[in-house]
Short mmCIF file of C-alpha atoms in Angstrom, two decimals:
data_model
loop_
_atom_site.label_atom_id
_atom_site.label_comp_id
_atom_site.label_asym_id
_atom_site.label_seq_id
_atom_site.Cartn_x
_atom_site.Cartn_y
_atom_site.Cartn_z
CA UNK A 1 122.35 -93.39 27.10
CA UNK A 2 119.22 -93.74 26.06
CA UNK A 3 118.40 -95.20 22.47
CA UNK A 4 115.06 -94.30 22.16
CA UNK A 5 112.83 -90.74 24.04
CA UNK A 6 109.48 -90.71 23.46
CA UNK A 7 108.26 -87.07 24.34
CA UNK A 8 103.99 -86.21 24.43
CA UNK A 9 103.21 -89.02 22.35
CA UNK A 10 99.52 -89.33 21.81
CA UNK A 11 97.72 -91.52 19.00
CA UNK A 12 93.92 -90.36 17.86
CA UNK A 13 91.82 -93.03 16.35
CA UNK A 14 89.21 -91.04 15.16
CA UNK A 15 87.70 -90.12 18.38
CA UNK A 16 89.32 -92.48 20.47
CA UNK A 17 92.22 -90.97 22.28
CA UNK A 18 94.31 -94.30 22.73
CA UNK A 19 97.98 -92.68 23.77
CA UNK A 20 97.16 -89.65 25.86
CA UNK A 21 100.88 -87.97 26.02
CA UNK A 22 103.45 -90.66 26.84
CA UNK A 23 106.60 -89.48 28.06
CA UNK A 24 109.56 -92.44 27.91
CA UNK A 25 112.88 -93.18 27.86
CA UNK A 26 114.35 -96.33 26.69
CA UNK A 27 118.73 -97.05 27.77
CA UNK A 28 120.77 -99.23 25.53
CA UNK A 29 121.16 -102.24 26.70
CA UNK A 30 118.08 -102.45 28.95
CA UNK A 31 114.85 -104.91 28.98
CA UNK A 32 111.28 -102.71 29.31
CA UNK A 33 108.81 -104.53 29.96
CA UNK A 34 105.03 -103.14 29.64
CA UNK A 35 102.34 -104.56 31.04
CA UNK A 36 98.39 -103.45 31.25
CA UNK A 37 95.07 -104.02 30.98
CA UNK A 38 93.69 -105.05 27.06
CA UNK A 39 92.99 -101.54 25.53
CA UNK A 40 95.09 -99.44 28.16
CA UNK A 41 97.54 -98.48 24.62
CA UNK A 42 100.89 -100.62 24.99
CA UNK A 43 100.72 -102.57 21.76
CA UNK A 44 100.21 -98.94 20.01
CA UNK A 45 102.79 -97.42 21.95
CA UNK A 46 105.13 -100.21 20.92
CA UNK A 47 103.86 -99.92 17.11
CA UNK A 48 104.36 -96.16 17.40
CA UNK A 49 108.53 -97.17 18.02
CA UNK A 50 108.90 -97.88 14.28
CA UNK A 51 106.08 -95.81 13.13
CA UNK A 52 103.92 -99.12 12.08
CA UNK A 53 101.35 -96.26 13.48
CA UNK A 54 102.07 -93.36 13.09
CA UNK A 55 101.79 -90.39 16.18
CA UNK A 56 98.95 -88.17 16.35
CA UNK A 57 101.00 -86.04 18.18
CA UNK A 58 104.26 -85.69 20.02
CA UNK A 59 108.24 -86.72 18.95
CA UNK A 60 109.69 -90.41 18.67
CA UNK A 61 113.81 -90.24 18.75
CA UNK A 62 115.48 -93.57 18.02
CA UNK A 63 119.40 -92.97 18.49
CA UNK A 64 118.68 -89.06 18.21
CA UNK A 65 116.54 -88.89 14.68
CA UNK A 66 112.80 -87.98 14.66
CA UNK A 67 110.98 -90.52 13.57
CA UNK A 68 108.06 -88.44 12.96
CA UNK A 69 110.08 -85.67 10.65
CA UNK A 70 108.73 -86.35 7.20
CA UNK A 71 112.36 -86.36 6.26
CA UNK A 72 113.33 -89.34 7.60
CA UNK A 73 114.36 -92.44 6.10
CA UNK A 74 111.79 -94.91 7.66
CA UNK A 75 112.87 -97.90 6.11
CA UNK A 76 116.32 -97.33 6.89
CA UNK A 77 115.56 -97.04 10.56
CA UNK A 78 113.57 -99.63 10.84
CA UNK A 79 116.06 -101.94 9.69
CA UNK A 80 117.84 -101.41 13.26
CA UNK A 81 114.63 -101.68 15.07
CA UNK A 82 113.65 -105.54 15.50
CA UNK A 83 109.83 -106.21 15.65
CA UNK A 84 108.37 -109.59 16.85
CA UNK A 85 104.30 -109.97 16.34
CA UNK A 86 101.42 -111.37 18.14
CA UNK A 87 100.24 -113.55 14.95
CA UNK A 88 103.94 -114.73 14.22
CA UNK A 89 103.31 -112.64 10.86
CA UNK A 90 105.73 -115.04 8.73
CA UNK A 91 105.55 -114.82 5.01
CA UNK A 92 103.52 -118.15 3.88
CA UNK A 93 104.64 -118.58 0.63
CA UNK A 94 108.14 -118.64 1.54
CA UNK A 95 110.09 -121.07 3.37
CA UNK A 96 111.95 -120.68 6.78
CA UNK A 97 115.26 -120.06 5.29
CA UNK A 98 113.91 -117.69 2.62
CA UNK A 99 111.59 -115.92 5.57
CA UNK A 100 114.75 -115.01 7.38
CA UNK A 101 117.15 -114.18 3.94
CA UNK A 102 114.55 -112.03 2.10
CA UNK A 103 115.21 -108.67 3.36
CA UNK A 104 118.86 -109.48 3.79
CA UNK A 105 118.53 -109.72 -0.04
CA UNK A 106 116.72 -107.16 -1.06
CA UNK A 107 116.90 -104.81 1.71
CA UNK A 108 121.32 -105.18 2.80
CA UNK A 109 121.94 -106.39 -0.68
CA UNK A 110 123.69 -109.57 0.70
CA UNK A 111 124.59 -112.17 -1.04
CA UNK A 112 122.76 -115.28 -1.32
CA UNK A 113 125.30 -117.85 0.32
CA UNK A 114 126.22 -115.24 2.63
CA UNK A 115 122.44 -114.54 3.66
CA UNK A 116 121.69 -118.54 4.00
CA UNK A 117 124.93 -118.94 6.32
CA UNK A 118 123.41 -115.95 9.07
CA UNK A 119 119.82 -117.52 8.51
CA UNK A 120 121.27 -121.64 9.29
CA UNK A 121 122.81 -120.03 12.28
CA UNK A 122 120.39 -118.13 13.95
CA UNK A 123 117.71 -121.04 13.50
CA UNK A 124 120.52 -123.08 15.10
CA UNK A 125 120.22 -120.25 17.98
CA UNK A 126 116.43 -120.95 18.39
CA UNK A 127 116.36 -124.66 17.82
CA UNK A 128 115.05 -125.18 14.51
CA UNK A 129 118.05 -126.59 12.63
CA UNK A 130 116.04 -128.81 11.45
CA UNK A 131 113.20 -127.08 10.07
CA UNK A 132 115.11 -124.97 6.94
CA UNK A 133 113.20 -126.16 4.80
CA UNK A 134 110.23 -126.20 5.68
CA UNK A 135 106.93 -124.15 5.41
CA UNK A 136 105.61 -121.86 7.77
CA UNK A 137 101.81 -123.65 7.86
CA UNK A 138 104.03 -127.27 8.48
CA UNK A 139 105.27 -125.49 11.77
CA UNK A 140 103.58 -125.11 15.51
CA UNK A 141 103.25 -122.03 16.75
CA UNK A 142 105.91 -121.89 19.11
CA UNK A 143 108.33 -122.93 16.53
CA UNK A 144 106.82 -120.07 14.01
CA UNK A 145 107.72 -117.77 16.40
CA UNK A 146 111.24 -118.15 16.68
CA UNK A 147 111.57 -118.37 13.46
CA UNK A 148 109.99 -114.73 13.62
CA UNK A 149 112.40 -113.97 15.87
CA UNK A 150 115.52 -115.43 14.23
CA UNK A 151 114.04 -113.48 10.66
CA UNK A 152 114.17 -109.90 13.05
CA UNK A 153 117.40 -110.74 14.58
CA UNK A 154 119.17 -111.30 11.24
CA UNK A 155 119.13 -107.68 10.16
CA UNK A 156 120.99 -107.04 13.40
CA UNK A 157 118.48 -104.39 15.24
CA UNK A 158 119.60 -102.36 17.90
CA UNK A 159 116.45 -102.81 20.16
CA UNK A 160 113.76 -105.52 19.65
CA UNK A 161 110.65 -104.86 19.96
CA UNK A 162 108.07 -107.73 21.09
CA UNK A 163 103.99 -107.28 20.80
CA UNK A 164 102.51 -110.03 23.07
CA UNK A 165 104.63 -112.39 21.56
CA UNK A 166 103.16 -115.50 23.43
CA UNK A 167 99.00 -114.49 23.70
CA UNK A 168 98.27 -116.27 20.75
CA UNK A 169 100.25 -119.11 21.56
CA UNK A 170 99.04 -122.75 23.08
CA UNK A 171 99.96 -122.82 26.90
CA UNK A 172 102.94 -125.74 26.45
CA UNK A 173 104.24 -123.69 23.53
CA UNK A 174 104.72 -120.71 25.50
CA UNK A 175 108.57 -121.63 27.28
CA UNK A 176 110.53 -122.24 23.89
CA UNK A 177 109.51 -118.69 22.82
CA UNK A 178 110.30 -116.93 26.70
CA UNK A 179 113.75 -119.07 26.83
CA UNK A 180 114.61 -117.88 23.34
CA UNK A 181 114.02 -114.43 24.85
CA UNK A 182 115.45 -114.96 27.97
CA UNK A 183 118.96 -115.69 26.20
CA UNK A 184 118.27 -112.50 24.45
CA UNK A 185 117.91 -110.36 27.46
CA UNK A 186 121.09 -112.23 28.41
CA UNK A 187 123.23 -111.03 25.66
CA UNK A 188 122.38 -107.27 26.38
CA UNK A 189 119.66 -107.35 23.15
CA UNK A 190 117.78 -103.70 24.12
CA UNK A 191 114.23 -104.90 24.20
CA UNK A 192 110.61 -103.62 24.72
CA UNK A 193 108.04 -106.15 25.55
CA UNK A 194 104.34 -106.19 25.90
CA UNK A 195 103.72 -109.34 27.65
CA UNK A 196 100.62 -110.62 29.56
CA UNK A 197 103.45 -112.83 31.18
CA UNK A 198 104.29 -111.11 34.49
CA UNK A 199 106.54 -114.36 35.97
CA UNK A 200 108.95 -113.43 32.39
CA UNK A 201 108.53 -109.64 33.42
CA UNK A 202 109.40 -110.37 36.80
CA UNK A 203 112.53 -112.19 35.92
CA UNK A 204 114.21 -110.34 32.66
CA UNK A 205 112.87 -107.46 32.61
CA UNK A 206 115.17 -104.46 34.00
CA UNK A 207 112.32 -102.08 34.28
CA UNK A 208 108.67 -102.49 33.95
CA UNK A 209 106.14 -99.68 33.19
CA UNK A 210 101.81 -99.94 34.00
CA UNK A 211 100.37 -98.52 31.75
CA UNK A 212 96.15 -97.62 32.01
CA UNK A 213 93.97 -95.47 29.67
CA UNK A 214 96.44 -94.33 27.48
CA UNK A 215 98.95 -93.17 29.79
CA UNK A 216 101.85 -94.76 32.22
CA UNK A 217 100.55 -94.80 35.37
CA UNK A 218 103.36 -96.41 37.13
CA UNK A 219 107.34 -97.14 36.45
CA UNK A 220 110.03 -99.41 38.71
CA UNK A 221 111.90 -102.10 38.80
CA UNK A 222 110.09 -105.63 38.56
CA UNK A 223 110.85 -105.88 42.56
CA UNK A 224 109.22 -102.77 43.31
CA UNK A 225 105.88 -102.64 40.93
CA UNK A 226 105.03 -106.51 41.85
CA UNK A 227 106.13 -106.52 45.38
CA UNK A 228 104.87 -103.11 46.53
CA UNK A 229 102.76 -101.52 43.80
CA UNK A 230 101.85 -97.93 44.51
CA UNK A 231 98.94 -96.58 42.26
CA UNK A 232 96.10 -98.15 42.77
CA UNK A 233 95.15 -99.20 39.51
CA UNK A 234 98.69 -101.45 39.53
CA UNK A 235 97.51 -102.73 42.41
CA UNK A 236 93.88 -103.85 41.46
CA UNK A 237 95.44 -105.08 37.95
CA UNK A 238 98.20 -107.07 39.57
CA UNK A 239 95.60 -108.80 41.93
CA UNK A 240 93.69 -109.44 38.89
CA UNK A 241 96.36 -111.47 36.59
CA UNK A 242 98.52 -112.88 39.53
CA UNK A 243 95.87 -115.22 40.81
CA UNK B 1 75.21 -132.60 -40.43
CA UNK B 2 77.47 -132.16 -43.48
CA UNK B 3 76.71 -128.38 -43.57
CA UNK B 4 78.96 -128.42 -40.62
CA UNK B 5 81.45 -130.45 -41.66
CA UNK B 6 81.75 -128.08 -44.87
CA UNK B 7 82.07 -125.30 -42.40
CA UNK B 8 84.54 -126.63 -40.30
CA UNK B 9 87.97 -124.89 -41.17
CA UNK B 10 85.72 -121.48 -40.84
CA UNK B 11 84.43 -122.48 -37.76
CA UNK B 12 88.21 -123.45 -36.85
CA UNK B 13 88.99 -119.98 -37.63
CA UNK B 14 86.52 -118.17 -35.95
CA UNK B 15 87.44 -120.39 -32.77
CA UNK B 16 90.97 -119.02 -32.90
CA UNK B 17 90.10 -115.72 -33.65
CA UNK B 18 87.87 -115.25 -30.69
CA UNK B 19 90.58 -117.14 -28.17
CA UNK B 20 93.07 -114.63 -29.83
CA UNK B 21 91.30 -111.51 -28.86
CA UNK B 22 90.39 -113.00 -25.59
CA UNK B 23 94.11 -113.65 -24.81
CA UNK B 24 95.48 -110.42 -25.92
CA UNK B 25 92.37 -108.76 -24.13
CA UNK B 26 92.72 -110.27 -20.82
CA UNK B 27 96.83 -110.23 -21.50
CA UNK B 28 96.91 -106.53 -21.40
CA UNK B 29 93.83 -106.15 -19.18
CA UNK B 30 96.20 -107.71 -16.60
CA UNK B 31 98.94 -104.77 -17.27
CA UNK B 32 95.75 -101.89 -16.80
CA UNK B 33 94.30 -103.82 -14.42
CA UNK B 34 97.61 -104.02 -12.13
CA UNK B 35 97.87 -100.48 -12.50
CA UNK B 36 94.08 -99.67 -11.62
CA UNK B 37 94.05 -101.98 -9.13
CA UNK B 38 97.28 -100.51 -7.42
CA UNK B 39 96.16 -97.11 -8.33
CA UNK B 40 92.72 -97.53 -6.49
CA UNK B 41 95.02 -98.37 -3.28
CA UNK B 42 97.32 -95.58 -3.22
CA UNK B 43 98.06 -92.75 -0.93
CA UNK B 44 97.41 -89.85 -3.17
CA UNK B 45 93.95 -88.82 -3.45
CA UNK B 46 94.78 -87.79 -7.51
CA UNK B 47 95.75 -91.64 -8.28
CA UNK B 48 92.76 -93.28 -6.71
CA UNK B 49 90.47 -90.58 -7.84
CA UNK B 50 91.66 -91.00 -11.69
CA UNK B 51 91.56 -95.02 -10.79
CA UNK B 52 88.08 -95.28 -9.51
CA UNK B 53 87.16 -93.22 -12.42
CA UNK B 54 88.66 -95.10 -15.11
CA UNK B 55 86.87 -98.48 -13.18
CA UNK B 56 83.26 -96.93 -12.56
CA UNK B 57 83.27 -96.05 -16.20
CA UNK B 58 84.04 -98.84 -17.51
CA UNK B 59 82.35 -101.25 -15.20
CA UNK B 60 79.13 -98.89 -15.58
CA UNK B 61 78.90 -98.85 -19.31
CA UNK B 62 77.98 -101.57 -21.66
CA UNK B 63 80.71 -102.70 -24.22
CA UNK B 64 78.84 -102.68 -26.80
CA UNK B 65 78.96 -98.78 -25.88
CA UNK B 66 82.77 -98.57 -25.69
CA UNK B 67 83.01 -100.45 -28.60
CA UNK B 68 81.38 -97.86 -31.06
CA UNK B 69 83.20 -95.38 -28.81
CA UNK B 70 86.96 -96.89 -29.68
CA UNK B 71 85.34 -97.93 -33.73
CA UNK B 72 83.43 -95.06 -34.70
CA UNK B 73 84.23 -92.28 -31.88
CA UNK B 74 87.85 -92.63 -32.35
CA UNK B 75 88.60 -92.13 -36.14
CA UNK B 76 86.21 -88.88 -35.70
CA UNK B 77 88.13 -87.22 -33.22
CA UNK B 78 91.45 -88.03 -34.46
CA UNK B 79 90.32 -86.38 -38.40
CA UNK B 80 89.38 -83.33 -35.81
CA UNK B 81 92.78 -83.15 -34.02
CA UNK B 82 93.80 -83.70 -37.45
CA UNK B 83 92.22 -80.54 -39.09
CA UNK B 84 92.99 -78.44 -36.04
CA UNK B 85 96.87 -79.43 -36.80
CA UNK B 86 96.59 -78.42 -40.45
CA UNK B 87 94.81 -75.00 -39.95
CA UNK B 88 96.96 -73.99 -36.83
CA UNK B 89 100.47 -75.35 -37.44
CA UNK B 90 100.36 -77.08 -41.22
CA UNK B 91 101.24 -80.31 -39.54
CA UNK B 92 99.57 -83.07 -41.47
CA UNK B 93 98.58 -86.77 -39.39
CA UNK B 94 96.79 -88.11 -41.98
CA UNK B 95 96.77 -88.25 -45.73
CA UNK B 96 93.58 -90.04 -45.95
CA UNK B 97 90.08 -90.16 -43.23
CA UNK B 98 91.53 -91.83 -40.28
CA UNK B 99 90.62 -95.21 -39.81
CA UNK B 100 90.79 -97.70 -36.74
CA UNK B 101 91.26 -101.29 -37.95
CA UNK B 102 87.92 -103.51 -36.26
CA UNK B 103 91.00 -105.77 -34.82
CA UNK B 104 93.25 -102.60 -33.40
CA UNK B 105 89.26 -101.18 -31.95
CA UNK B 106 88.94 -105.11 -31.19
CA UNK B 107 92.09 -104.73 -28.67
CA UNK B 108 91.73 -101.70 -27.05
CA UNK B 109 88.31 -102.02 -26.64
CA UNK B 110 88.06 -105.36 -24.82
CA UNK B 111 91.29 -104.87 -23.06
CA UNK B 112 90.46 -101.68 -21.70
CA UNK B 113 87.01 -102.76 -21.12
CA UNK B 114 88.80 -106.10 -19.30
CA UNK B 115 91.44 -103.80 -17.59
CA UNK B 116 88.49 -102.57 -15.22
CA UNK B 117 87.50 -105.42 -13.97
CA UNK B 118 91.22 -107.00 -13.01
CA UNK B 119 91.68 -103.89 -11.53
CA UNK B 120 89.08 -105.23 -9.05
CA UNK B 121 90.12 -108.76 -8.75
CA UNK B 122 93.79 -106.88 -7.93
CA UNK B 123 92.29 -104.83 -5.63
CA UNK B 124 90.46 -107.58 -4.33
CA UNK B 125 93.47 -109.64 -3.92
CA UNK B 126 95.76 -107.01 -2.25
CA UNK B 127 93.25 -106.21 0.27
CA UNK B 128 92.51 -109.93 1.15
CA UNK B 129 96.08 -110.10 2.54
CA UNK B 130 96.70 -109.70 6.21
CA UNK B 131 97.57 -106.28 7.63
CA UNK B 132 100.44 -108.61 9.43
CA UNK B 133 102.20 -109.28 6.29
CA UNK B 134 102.53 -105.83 5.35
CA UNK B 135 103.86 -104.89 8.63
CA UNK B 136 106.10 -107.40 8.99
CA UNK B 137 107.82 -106.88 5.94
CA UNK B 138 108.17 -103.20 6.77
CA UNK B 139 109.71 -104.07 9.98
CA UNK B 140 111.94 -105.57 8.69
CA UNK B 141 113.18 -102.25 6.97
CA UNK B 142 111.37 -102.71 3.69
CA UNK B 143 110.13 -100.09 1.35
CA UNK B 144 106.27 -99.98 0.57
CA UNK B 145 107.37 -100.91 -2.86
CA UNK B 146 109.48 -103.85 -1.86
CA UNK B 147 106.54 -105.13 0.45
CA UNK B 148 104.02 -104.55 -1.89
CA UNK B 149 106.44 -106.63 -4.85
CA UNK B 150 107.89 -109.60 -2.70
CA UNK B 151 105.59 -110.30 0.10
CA UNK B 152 102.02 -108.95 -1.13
CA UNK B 153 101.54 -109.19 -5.18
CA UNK B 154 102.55 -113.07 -4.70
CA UNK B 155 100.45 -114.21 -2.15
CA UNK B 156 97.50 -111.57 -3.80
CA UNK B 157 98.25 -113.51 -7.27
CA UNK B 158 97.25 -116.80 -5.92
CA UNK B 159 94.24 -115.65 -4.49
CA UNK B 160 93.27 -113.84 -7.67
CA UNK B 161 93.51 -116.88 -10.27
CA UNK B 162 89.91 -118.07 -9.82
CA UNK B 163 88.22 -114.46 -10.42
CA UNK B 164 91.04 -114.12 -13.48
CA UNK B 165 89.71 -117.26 -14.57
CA UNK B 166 86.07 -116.70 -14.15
CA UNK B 167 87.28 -112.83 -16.00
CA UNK B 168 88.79 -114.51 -18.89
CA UNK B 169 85.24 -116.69 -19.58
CA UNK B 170 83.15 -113.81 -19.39
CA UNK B 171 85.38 -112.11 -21.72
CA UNK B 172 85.78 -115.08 -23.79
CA UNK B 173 81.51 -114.62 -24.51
CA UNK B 174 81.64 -110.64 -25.03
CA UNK B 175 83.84 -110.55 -27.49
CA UNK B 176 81.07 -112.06 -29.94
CA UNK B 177 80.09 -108.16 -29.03
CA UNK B 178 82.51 -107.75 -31.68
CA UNK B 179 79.97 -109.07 -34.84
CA UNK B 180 79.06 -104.96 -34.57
CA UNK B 181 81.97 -104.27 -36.08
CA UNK B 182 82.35 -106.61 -38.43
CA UNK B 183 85.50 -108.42 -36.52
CA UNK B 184 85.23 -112.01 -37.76
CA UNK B 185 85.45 -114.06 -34.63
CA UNK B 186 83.23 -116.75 -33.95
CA UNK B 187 80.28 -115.10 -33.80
CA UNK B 188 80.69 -113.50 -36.74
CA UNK B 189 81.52 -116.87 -38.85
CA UNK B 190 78.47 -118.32 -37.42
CA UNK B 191 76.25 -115.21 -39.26
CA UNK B 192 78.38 -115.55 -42.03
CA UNK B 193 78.07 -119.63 -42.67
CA UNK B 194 74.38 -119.00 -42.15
CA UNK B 195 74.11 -116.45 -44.82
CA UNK B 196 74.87 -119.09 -47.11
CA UNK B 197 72.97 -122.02 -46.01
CA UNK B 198 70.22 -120.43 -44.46
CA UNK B 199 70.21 -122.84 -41.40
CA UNK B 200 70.26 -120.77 -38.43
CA UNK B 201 69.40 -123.84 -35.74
CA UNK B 202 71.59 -125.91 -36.60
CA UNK B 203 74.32 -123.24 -36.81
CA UNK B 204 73.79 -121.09 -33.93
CA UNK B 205 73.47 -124.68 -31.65
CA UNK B 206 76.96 -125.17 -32.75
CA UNK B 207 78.61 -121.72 -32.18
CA UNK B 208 77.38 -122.19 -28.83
CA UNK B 209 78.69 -125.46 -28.59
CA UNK B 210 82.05 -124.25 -29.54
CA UNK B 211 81.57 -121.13 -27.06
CA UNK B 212 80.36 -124.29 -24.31
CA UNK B 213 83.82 -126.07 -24.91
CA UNK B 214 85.95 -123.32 -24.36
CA UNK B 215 84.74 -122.26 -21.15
CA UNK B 216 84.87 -125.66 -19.68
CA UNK B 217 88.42 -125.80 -20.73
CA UNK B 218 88.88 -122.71 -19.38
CA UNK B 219 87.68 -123.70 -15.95
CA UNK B 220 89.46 -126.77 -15.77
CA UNK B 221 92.40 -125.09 -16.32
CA UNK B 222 91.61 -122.49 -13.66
CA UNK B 223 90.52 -125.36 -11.30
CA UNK B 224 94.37 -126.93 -12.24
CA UNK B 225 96.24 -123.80 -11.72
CA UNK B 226 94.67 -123.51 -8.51
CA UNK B 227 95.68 -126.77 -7.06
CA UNK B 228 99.03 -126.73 -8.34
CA UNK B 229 99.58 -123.29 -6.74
CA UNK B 230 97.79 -124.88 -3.80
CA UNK B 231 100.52 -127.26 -3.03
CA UNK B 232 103.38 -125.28 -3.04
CA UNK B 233 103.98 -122.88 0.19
CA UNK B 234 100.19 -123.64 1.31
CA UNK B 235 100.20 -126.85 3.00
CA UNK B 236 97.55 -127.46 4.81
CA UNK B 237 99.05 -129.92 7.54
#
């Protein structure tokens, strides 16, 4: 079944065609993985899933409602559609706990002790037990990140949506935020990830898509697109990263 | 020397005069200015159009202008609205000429005057935040409005303390604006103390003195406000 259809999407800035009619399908339960060249569209694409950008043109279902009807309740969706960010995007003048309870707050009405108790055990789930109380500047990247991660994850999203979540990370920081991932992708989490690393899209991803230009050029399994690549723009872009 | 002395509890007067109208200017300029500031930022083209109005006007008029507009403009127009009532419906608003009190034209004047420019420092502020933030916080299934009120406006409010501050001083000098309508600040006390000693010098060097002393307070108290907000949730580790 497929959680979220993507029909003719295409995104116009200005002149700049960046999405040029994307047709996709994304199953419950699955790991995407999309991979391409800087500027070929996927981190639009991705922000197109919960209308953080909104479609110039074409239909975005998520669990059979149009995102891009006027009529629909945006925030209320989006609260079932995780999103993890390149620059961590955590909330600086709160602290780790209070990063993760705020929307449980003020957007599921929970209560505070209740809130505190999901946000102590999904740090515990990433590692950072230790760090509840601290500030998001006191932390290293990697460790910002999951707590990113554990702040999505406690609204309970049906698919998780990750934009380059390790580019702007230092090189040794990079594993803690894949394995945190990989357990993900091991409980059945439905997730979409840009990524730039193609050993993590190799191994968890179910399905990877190319994209170039503004369009998917190729689709397969991980086996098939880095093994035996077909188009040759895969092909040349594969050489290009892999070495 | 003893002149001044002698004038002290005037000068004492006019002091808290002048930080009153200051506070209650800058007090409710924060209120218009929230609104101007948010208003210049909205979606619909009405808001921001009536917003940047209401901000180019001010900000490209002098208040000595607005003053006389709010002191003398206002009592006019309200005896009109007045007559227009009485010869079209018999309703009477006034028994005698209208009349705006010099400290109710004091307040709106300054405060709408003030309102303009924190409507820029908000605007500022609000802009200065990442797009991230924004995005993050509507991820995570939040409305504009809850974004904007729990994740933006506090992080915008810390970067908007030094301009408030540096707002607040500038006021704090134009409301001696305020001698032209007779408002006894401190301004006004220094003319007045001068009237009957005839020593301009020595008076005027000590209005400004007073004005001096103020303002540095002011900034320490800025430069205080900033480090204390500094600390908490902004370590820089």
């Amino acid at each position: 079944m497929a959680i979220i259809k993507v029909r003719n999407l295409k995104k116009r800035f200005g002149k700049l065609e960046v999405l040029r009619g994307i047709n996709l399908d994304v199953a419950e339960g699955e790991q995407l993985v999309v991979i391409g060249p800087s500027g070929s569209g996927k981190s639009t694409l991705l922000r197109c899933l919960n209308m953080l950008e909104e479609p110039s043109e074409g239909t975005i279902e998520f669990e059979g409602i149009d995102l891009t009807d006027k009529n629909t309740d945006l925030p209320k969706v989006r609260e079932s559609i995780g999103m993890v960010f390149q620059s961590f995007n955590l909330f600086p003048h709160k602290n780790v706990t209070e990063n993760i309870t705020l929307a449980l707050l003020k957007v599921k009405g929970m209560k505070q002790e209740e809130a505190k108790n999901v946000a102590y055990t999904l740090l515990e789930k990433v590692g950072l037990s230790d760090k509840v109380n601290a500030y998001p500047s006191q932390l290293s990247g990697g460790q910002q990140q999951r707590v990113a991660i554990a702040r999505a994850l406690a609204m309970q999203p049906k698919v998780m949506l990750f934009d380059e979540p390790t580019s702007a990370l230092d090189p040794e920081m990079v594993g803690e935020v894949l394995s945190v991932m990989r357990d993900l992708a091991r409980e059945g989490m439905t997730m979409v990830v840009v990524t730039h690393e193609m050993k993590f899209a190799q191994e968890v991803g179910d399905r990877v898509i190319f994209m170039d230009e503004g369009l998917i050029v190729e689709e397969g399994t991980p086996e098939q697109i880095f093994k035996d690549p077909r188009n040759p723009r895969t092909r040349s872009f594969l050489t290009r990263v892999m070495q | 020397m003893d002149i001044i002395i002698k004038a002290l509890p005037a000068f004492g007067f006019g002091v808290y005069q002048t930080l009153k109208i200051t506070l209650l200017a800058v007090g409710l300029g924060c209120i218009f200015g929230l609104i101007g500031g948010l208003g210049r930022l909205s979606r619909h083209k009405v808001i921001r159009f009536l917003a940047t109005c209401y901000v180019d006007f001010i900000r490209g008029t002098p208040l000595l202008v607005q003053i006389f507009i709010v002191y003398f403009g206002f009592p006019q127009l309200l005896k009109e609205l007045d007559m227009l009532l009485r010869s079209q419906f018999g309703i009477v608003l006034f028994q005698t000429n209208p009349h705006i009190d010099a400290f109710v034209a004091a307040v709106i004047s300054c405060s709408i005057n003030s309102g303009a420019y924190v409507a820029e420092i908000f605007r500022a502020g609000i802009q200065s935040i990442e797009k991230g933030q924004m995005e993050a916080a509507l991820s995570l299934g939040m409305t504009p409005r809850q974004a904007m009120r729990y994740i933006i406006l506090p992080q915008a409010f810390r970067r908007i303390v030094p301009p408030l501050g540096n707002e607040f001083i500038a006021m704090l000098k134009d409301t001696s604006l305020l001698v032209v309508i007779g408002y006894v600040e401190l301004t006004r006390t220094g003319q007045l103390i001068i009237a009957d000693t005839f020593r301009p010098f020595e008076i005027w060097m000590f209005v400004a003195l007073l004005y001096l002393i103020m303002t540095l307070s002011i900034s320490r108290l800025v430069d205080f406000t900033e480090r204390r907000l500094g600390v908490r949730g902004h370590h820089q580790s």
